[in-house]
Coordinates of C-alpha atoms (C1' of nucleotides) in Angstrom, one line a residue:
Chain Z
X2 CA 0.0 18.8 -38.0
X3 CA 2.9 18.0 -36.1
X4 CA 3.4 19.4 -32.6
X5 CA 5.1 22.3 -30.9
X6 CA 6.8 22.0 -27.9
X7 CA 5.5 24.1 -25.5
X8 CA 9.3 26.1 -25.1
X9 CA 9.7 26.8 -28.5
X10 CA 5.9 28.1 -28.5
X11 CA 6.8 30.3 -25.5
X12 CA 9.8 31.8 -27.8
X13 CA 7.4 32.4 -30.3
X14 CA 6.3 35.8 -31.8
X15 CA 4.2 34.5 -35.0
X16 CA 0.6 35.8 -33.7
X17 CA -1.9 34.3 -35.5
X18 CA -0.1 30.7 -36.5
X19 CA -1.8 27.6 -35.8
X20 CA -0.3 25.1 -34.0
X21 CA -0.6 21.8 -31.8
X22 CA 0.6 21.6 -28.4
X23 CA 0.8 18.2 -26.7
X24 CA 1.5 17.9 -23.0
X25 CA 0.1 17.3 -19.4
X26 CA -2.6 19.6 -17.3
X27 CA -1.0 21.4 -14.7
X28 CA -4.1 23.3 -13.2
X29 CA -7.9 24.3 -15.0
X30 CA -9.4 27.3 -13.4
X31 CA -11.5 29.8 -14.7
X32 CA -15.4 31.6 -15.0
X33 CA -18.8 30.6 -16.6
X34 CA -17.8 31.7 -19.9
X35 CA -13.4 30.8 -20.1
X36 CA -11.4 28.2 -18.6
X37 CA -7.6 28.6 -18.5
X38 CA -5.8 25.2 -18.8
X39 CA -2.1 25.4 -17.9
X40 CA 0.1 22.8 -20.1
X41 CA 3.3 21.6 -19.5
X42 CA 5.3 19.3 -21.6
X43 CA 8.5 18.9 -19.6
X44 CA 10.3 20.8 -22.7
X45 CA 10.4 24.1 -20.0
X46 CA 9.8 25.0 -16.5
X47 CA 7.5 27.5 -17.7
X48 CA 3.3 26.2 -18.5
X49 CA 1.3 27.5 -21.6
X50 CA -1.7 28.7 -20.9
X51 CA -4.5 27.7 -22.9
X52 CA -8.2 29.8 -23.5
X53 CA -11.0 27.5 -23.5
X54 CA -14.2 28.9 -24.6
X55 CA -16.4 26.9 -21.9
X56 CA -19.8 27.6 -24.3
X57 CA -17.5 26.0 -27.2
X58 CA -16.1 22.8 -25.6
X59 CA -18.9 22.2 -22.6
X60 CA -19.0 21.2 -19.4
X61 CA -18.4 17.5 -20.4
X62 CA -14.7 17.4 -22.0
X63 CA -13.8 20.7 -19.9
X64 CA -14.0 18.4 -16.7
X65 CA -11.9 16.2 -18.2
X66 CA -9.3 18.5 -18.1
X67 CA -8.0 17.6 -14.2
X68 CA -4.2 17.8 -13.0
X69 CA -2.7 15.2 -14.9
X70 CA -4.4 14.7 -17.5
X71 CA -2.8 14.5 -20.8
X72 CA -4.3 16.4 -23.7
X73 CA -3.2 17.6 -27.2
X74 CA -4.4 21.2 -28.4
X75 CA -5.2 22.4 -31.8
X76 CA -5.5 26.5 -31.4
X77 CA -3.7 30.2 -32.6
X78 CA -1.0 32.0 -30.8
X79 CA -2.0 35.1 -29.8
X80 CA -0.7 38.2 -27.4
X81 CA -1.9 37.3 -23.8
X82 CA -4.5 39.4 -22.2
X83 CA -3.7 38.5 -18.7
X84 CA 0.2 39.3 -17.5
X85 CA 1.5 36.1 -16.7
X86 CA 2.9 35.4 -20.0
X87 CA 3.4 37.1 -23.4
X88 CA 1.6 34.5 -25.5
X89 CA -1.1 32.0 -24.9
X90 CA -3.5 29.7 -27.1
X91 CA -6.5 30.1 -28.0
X92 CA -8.2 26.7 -28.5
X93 CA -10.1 25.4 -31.4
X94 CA -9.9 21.6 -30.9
X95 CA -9.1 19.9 -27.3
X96 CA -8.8 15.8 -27.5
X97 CA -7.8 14.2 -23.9
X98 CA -5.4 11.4 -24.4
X99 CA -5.1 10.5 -21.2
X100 CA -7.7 10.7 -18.6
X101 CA -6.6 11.0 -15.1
X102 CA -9.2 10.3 -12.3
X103 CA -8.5 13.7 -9.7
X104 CA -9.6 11.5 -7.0
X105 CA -6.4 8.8 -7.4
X106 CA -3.8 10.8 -9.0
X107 CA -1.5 11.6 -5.6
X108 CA 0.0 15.2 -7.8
X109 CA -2.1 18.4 -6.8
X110 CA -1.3 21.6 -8.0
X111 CA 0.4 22.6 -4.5
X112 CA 3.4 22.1 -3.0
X113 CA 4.8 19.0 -1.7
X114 CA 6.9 18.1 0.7
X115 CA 10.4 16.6 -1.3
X116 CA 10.1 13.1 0.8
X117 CA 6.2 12.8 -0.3
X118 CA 7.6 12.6 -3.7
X119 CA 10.1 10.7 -3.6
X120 CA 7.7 7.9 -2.7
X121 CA 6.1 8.9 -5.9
X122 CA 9.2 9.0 -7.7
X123 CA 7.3 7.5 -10.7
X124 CA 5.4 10.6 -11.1
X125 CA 7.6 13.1 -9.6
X126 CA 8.7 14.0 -13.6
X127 CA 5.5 15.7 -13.7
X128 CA 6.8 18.3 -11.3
X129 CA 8.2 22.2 -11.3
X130 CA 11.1 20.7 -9.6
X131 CA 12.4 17.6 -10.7
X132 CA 11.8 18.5 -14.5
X133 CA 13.6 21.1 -13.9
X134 CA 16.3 19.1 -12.3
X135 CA 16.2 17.0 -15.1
X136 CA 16.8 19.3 -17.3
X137 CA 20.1 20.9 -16.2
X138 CA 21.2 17.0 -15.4
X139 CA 21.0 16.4 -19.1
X140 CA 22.8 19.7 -20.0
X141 CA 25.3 19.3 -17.4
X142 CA 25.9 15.4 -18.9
X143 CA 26.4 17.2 -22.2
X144 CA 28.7 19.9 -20.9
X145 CA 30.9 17.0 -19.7
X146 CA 31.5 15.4 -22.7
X147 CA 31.9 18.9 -24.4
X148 CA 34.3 19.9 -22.0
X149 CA 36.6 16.9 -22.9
X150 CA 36.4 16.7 -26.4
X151 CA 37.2 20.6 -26.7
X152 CA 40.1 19.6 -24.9
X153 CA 41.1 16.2 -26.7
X154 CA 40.6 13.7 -24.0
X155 CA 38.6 10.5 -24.9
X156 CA 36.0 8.9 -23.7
X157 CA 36.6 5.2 -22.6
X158 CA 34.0 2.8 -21.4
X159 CA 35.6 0.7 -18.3
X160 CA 33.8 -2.5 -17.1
X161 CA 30.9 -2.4 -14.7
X162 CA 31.7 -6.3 -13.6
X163 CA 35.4 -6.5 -12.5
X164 CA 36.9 -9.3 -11.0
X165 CA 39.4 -7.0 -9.1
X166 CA 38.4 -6.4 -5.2
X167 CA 41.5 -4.5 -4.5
X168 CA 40.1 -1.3 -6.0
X169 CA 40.3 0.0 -2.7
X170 CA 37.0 2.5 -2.8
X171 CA 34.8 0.2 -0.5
X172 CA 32.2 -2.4 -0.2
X173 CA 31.4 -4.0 -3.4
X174 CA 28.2 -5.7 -4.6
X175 CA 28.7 -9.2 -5.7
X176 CA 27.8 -9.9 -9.5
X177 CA 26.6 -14.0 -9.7
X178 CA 24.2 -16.4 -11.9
X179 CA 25.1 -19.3 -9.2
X180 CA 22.0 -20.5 -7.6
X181 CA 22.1 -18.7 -3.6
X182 CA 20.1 -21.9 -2.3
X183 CA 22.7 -24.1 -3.8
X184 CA 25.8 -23.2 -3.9
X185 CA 28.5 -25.2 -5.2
X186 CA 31.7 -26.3 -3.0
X187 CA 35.3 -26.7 -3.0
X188 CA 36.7 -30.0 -1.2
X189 CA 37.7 -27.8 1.2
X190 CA 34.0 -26.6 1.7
X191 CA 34.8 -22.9 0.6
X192 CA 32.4 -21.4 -2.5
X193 CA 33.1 -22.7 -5.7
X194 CA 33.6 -19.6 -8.3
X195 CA 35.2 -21.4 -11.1
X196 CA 31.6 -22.7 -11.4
X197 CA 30.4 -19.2 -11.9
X198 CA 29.5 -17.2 -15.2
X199 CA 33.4 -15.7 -15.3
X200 CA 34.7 -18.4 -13.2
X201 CA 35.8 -16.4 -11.0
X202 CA 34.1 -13.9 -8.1
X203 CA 33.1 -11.2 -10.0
X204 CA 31.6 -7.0 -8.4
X205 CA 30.1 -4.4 -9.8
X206 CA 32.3 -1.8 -10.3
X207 CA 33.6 0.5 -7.0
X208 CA 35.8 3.2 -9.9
X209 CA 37.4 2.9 -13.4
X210 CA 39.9 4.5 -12.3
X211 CA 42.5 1.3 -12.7
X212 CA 41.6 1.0 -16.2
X213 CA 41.5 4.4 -16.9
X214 CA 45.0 4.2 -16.3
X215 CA 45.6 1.6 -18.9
X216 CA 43.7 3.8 -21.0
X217 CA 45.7 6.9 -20.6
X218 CA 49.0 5.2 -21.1
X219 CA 48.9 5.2 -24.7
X220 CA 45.6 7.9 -25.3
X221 CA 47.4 10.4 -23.1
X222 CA 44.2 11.9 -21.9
X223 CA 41.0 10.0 -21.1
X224 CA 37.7 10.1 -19.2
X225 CA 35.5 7.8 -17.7
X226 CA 31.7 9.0 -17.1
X227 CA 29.4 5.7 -16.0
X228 CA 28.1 4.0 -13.1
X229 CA 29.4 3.2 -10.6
X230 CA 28.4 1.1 -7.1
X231 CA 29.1 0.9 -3.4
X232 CA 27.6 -1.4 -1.1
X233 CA 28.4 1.2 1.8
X234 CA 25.6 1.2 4.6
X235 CA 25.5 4.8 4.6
X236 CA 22.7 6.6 5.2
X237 CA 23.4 10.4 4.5
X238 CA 22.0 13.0 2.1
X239 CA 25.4 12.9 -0.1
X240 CA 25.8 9.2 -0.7
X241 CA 24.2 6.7 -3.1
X242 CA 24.5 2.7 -3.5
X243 CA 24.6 3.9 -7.5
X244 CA 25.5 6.6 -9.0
X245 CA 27.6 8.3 -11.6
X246 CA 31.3 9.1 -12.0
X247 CA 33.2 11.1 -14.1
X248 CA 37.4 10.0 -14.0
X249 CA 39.5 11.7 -16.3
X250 CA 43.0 10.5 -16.4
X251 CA 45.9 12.2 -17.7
X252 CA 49.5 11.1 -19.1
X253 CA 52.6 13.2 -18.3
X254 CA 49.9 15.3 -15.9
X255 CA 51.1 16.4 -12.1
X256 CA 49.4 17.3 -9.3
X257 CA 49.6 20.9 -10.1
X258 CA 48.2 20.3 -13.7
X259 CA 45.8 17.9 -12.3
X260 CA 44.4 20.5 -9.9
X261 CA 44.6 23.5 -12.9
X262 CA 42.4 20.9 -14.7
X263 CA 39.4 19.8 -12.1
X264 CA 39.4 24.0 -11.4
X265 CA 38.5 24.9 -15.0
X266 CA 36.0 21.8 -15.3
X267 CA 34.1 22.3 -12.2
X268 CA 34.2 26.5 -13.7
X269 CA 33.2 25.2 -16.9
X270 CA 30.5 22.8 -16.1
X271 CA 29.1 26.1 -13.9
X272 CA 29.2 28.6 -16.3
X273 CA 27.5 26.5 -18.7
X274 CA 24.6 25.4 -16.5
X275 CA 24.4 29.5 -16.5
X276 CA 24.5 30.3 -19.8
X277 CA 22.2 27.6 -20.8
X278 CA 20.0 26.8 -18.0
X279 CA 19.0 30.0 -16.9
X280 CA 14.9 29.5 -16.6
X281 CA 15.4 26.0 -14.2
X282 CA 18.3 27.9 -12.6
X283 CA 15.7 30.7 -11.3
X284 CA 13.2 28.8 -10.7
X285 CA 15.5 26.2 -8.3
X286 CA 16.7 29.4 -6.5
X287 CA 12.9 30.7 -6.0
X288 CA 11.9 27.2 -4.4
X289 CA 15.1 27.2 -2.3
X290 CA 14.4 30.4 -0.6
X291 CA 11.0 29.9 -0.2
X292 CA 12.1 26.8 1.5
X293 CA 14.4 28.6 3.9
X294 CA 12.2 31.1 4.6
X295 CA 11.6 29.7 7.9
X296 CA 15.1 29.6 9.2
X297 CA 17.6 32.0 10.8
X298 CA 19.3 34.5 8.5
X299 CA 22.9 33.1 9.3
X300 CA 21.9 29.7 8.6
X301 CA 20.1 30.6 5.0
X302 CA 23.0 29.8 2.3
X303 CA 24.1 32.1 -0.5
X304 CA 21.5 32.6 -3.5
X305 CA 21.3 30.5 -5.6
X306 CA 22.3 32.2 -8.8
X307 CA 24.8 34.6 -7.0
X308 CA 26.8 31.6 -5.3
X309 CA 27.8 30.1 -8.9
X310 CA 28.6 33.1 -9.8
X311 CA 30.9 33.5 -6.9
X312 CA 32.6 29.9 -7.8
X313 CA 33.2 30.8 -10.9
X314 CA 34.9 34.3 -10.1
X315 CA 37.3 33.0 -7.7
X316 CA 40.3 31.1 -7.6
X317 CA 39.9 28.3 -5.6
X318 CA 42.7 27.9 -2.5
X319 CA 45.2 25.6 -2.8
X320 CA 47.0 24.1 0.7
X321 CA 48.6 21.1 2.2
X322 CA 46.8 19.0 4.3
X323 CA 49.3 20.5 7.3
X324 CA 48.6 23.5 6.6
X325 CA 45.3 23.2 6.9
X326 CA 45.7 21.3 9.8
X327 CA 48.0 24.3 11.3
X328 CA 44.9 26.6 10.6
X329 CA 42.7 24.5 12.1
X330 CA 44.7 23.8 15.4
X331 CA 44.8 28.0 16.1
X332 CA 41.2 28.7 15.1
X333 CA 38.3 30.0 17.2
X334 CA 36.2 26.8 17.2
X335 CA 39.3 24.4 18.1
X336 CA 40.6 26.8 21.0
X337 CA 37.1 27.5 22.3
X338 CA 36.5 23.5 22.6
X339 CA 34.0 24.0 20.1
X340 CA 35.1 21.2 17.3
X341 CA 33.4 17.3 18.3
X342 CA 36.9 16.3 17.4
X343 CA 39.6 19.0 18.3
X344 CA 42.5 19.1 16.5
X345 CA 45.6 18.1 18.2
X346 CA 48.1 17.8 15.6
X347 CA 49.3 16.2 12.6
X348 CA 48.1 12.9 11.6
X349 CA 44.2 12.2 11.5
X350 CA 41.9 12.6 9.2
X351 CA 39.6 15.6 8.6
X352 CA 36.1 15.5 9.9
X353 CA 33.7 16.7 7.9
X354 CA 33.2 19.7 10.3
X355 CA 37.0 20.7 10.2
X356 CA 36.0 20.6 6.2
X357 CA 33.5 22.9 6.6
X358 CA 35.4 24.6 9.2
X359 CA 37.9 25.6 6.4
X360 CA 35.6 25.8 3.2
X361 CA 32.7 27.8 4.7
X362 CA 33.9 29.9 7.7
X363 CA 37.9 30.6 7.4
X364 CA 38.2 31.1 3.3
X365 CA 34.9 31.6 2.0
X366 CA 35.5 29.7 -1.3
X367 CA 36.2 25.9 -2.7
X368 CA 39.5 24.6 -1.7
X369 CA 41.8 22.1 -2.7
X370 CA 43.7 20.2 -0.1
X371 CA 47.0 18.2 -1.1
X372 CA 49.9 16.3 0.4
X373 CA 47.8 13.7 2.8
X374 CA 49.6 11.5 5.0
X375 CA 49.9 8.6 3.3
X376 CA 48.5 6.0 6.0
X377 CA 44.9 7.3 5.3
X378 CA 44.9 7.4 1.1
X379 CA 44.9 4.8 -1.0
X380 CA 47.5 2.6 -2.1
X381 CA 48.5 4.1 -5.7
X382 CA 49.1 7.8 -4.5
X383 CA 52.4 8.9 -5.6
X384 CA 54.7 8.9 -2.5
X385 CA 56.1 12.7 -1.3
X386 CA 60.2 12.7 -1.2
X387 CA 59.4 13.3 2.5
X388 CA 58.4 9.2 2.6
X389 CA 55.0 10.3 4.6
X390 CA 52.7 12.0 2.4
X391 CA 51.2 11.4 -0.9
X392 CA 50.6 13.9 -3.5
X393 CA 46.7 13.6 -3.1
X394 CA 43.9 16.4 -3.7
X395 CA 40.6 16.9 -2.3
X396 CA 38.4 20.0 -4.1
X397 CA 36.3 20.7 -0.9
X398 CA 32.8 22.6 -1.7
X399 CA 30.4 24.2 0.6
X400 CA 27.6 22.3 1.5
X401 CA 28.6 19.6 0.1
X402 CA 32.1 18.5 1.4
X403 CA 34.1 16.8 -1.3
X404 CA 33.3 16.9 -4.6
X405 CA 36.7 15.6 -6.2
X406 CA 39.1 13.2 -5.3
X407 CA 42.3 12.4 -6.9
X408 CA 45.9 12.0 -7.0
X409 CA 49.2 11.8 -8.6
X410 CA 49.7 8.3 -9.7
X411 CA 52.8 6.5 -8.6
X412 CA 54.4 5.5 -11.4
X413 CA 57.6 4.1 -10.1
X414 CA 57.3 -0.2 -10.6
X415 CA 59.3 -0.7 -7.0
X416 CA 57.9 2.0 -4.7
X417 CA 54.0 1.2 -6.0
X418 CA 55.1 -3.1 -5.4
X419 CA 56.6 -1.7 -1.7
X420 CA 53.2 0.4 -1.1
X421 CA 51.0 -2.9 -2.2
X422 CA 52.5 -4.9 0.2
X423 CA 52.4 -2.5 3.3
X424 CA 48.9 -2.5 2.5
X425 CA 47.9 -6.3 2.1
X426 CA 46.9 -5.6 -1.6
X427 CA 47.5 -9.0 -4.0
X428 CA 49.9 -7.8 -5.9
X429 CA 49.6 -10.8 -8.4
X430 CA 46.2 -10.5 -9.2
X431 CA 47.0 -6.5 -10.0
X432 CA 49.4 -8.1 -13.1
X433 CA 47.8 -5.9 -15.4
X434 CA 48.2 -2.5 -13.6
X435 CA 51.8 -3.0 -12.8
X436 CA 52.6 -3.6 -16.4
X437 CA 52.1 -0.1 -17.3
X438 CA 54.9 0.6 -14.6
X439 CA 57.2 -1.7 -16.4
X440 CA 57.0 -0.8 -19.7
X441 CA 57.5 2.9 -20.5
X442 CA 55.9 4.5 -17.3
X443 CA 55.4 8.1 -16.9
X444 CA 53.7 10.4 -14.4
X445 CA 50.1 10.6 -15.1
X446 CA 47.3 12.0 -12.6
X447 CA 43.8 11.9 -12.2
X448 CA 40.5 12.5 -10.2
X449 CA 37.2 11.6 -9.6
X450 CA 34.0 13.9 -10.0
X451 CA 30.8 12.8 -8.1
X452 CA 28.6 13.6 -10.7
X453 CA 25.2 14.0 -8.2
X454 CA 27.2 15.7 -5.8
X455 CA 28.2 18.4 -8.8
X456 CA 24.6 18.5 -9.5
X457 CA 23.7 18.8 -5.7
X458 CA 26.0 22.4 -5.9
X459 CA 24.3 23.8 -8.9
X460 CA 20.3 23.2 -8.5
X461 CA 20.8 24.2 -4.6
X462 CA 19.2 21.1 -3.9
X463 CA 20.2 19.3 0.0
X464 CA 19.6 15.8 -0.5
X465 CA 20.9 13.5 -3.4
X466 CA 18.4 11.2 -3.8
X467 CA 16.7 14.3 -5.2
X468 CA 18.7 14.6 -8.2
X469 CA 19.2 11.4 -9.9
X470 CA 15.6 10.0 -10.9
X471 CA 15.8 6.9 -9.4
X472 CA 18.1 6.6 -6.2
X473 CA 19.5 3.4 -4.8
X474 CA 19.8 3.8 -1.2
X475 CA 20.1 0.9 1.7
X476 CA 16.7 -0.6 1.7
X477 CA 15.3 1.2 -1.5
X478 CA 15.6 0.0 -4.8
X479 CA 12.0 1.2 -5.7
X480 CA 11.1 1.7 -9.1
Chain A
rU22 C1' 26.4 1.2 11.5
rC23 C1' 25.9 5.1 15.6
rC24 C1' 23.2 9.5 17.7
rU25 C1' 18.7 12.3 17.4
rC26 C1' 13.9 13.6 15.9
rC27 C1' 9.4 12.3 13.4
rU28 C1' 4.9 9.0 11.8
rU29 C1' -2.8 11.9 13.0
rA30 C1' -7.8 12.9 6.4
rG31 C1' -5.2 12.3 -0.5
rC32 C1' -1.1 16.3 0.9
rU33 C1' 0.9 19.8 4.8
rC34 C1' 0.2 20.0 9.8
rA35 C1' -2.4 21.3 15.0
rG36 C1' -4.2 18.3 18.9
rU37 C1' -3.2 21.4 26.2
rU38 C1' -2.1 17.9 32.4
rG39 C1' -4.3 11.0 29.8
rG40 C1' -10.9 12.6 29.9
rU41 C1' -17.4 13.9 25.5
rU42 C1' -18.5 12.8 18.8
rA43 C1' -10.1 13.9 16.7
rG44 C1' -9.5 19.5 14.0
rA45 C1' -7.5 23.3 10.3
rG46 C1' -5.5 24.8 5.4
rC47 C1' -5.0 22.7 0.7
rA48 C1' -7.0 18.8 -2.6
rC49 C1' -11.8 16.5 -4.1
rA50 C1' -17.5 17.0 -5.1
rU51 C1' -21.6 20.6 -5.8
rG52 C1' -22.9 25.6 -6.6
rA53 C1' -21.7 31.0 -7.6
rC54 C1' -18.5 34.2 -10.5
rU55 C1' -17.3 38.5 -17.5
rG56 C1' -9.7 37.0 -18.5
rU57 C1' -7.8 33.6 -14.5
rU58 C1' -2.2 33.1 -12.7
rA59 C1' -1.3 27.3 -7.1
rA60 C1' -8.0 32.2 -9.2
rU61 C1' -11.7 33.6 -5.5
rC62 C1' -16.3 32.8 -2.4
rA63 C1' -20.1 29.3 -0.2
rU64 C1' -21.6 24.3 1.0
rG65 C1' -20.4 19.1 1.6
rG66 C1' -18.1 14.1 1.9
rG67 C1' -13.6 12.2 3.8
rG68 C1' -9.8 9.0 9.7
rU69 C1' -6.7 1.3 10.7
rC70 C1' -4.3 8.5 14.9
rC71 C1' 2.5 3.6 11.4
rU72 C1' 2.3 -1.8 13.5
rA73 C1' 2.2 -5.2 17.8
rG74 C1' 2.1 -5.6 22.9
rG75 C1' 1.6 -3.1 27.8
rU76 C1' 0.0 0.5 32.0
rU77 C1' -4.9 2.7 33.2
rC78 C1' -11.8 3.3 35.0
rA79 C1' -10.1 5.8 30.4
rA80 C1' -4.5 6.2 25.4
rG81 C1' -3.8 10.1 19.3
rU82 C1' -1.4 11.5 24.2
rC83 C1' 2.4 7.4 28.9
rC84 C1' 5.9 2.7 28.5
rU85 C1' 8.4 -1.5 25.5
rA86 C1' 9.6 -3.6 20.9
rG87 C1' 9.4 -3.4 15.6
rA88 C1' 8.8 -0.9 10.6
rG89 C1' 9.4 3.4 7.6
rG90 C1' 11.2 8.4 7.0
rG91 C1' 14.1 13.1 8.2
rG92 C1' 18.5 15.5 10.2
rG93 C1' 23.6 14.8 11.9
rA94 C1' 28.1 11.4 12.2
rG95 C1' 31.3 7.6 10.0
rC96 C1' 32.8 5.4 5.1
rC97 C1' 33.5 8.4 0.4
rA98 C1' 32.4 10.8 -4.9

RNA sequence: UCCUCCUUAGCUCAGUUGGUUAGAGCACAUGACUGUUAAUCAUGGGGUCCUAGGUUCAAGUCCUAGAGGGGGAGCCA
């Protein structure tokens, strides 16, 4: 017979059917005369609950049956006689597959503490949590991709090794199959790359963004969704050495359609993890209050459920970077000293507190800051006709800071040659990008989606190693 | 990289002013129990107090250095 997934058994009404369940044993517990074995196959946050007639099955294979075991089940749906659940299983045939010594196996049917398991990240698939985090991962990759085609865009693969260092995004991690205890020299005693696999230095990939561009300027509207590296030495809970990056990028798009567009995906990808993720969703919001139970009222943040909601019903707010630097300079915190950085006037960048200032205290609600001054954005940002800002935008989320960043491209061949120079970027070696400024350039825009941080917002979760299964952090590269 | 806190049983944590044999809950083992919901009750086993030095009659506790982890900051997505 072939097996039922434990979800679809859950859905079922057909009393009576026999079926086979295949899966892993949450908890055993019972009397002399039934044991109830809670299975879970990762198909749902929910656990079937299996009747075990102890006289039937004996004290031998019922023993077997620890946390972690994996067992296949040949029994009958039935209406439940307890009340957790509307059916269960009666069992007629219980094989172990897997044995799993209760003793060894770190997992116990309790809770643990989110850094415990990350240690035991090869394992921690087997929990409430993380399965359920998997779970709306994978829908919210597919609502991507759904998103996109619904509106036409295509999806383009951009290189993971580049030989371009002017991408501007940060420290890159060097790509080589030259021997480190050997390497070969110039004459001039410098590192010898023509000898190397490209011949030429070669990175992992800091953004597609560059080629996206390419891409756009004859598809008209493209994404990107891969990986993507940064050999940052940060050490926070919203930054990763690896992780994954969605950049769509648009032909004949401004900032203002750029911005209409990241509002309706980010509202998109939300109401979808709602309509479809419901079960994970309640469960994420149960084991986020319970873990704020302990803290002040003011400091708990907004249900779960209720704070998507909330993002999704409201328009996000739209303002300069000066004007938000205006608000800033006449608010409470910056007139009562209260700011670790107090705002003075026009021209820095905004610390994260001044972010947070703005996103969680003064509006209440995502906002999208625009018109940066150009001496702290990167070099393609499409100059202002005020000569001082650049037409970027920054979607700011609670919590979480940043969650998009993009920009108007500059499309104009001289002013984009004038900005590359200002800011020491080889203009030569960028050939290929400024060709698409010299032969039939248009305005195109685009932005980039931390696709962790996106999934940090919607399972409530605080720290982002704790949704992407295996996190590459400075000094971790486990499993 | 900077600031700050933490590291005691398999897990979560307590351990007073430096002072006998280092504790609890959970987990595990054994037993009891007529359908349980992280079942319950009883009994039992279980320790490199992160590592290396130092102070002291005496260090889990104080000092120095190191390792690992958390939170915050910077860089950003």
């Amino acid at each position: 017979m072939r097996r039922t997934k434990v979800s679809d058994v859950l859905k079922s009404d057909e009393i009576g059917k026999e079926i086979v369940v295949k899966g892993w044993v949450r908890t055993r517990r019972g009397s002399k005369q039934v044991n109830f074995i809670a299975l879970n196959d990762g198909s749902t946050i929910h656990n079937l609950q299996i009747v075990a007639d102890v006289e039937k099955f004996g004290d031998e294979l019922l023993k077997r049956l620890t946390t972690g075991s994996a067992i296949s089940v040949t029994g009958e749906i039935i209406a439940s006689q307890g009340s957790g659940q509307k059916v269960e299983v009666v069992a007629k045939a219980i094989e172990v597959i897997g044995d799993c010594d209760a003793n060894e196996y770190p997992l116990q049917p309790k809770k643990h503490s989110l850094e415990f398991l990350r240690e035991i990240g090869h394992l921690r698939f087997r929990t409430n949590t993380f399965s359920a985090i998997a779970r709306v991962r994978h829908a919210m990759i597919f609502a991507v991709h759904n998103f996109f085609t619904s509106k036409g865009f295509v999806n383009v693969h951009t290189p993971i090794i580049t030989a371009s260092d002017c991408e501007g995004a940060g420290e890159m991690f060097q790509v080589t199959t030259m021997n480190l205890n050997n390497l070969p020299r110039t004459e001039e005693g410098k590192i010898d790359f023509s000898q190397d696999f490209f011949g030429k230095a070669t990175n992992l990939t800091v953004s597609g963004q560059l080629e996206g561009e390419l891409a756009a300027m004859g598809m008209g509207e493209i994404y990107t969704f891969g990986p993507t590296f940064r050999a940052e030495n940060s050490n926070t809970s919203r930054h990763l050495a690896e992780f994954w990056m969605i950049e769509p990028e648009m032909a004949f798009y401004e900032l203002d359609d750029n911005m209409d567009l990241a509002e309706e995906f980010l509202k998109y990808l939300i109401k979808y993890a709602l309509d479809h993720c419901m079960d994970d969703l309640q469960f994420l919001s149960q084991r986020l209050q319970e873990e704020e139970k302990g803290k002040k009222e003011e400091d708990r943040s907004m249900e779960l459920i209720e704070k998507l909601r909330f993002v999704l019903e409201n328009d996000f707010i739209r303002l300069t970077y000066s004007e938000a630097v205006n608000i800033l300079k006449d608010s409470k915190p910056n007139k009562k000293g209260q700011f670790k950085y107090p705002i003075n006037g026009y021209g820095s960048d905004l610390q994260s507190e001044h972010e947070r200032f703005l996103v969680e205290k003064h509006f209440k609600k995502p906002v999208i800051l625009t018109d940066y001054p150009k001496e702290i954005k990167a070099f393609y940002m499409k100059m202002n006709p005020d000569n001082s800002t650049v037409r970027a935008m920054d979607v700011l989320f609670p919590q979480i800071g940043e969650i998009i960043g993009g920009s108007q491209r500059e499309e104009n061949y001289d002013k984009l040659v004038n900005r590359m120079k200002e800011m020491h970027i080889p203009a030569e070696e960028m050939w290929w990008y400024l060709d698409t400024r010299r032969f039939g350039s248009v305005p195109h825009s685009g932005f980039g989606l931390g696709f962790e941080r996106l999934m940090l917002f919607v399972t409530g979760m605080g720290n982002i190693r704790d949704v992407i299964p295996f996190p590459r952090t400075p000094k971790n590269a486990e499993f």
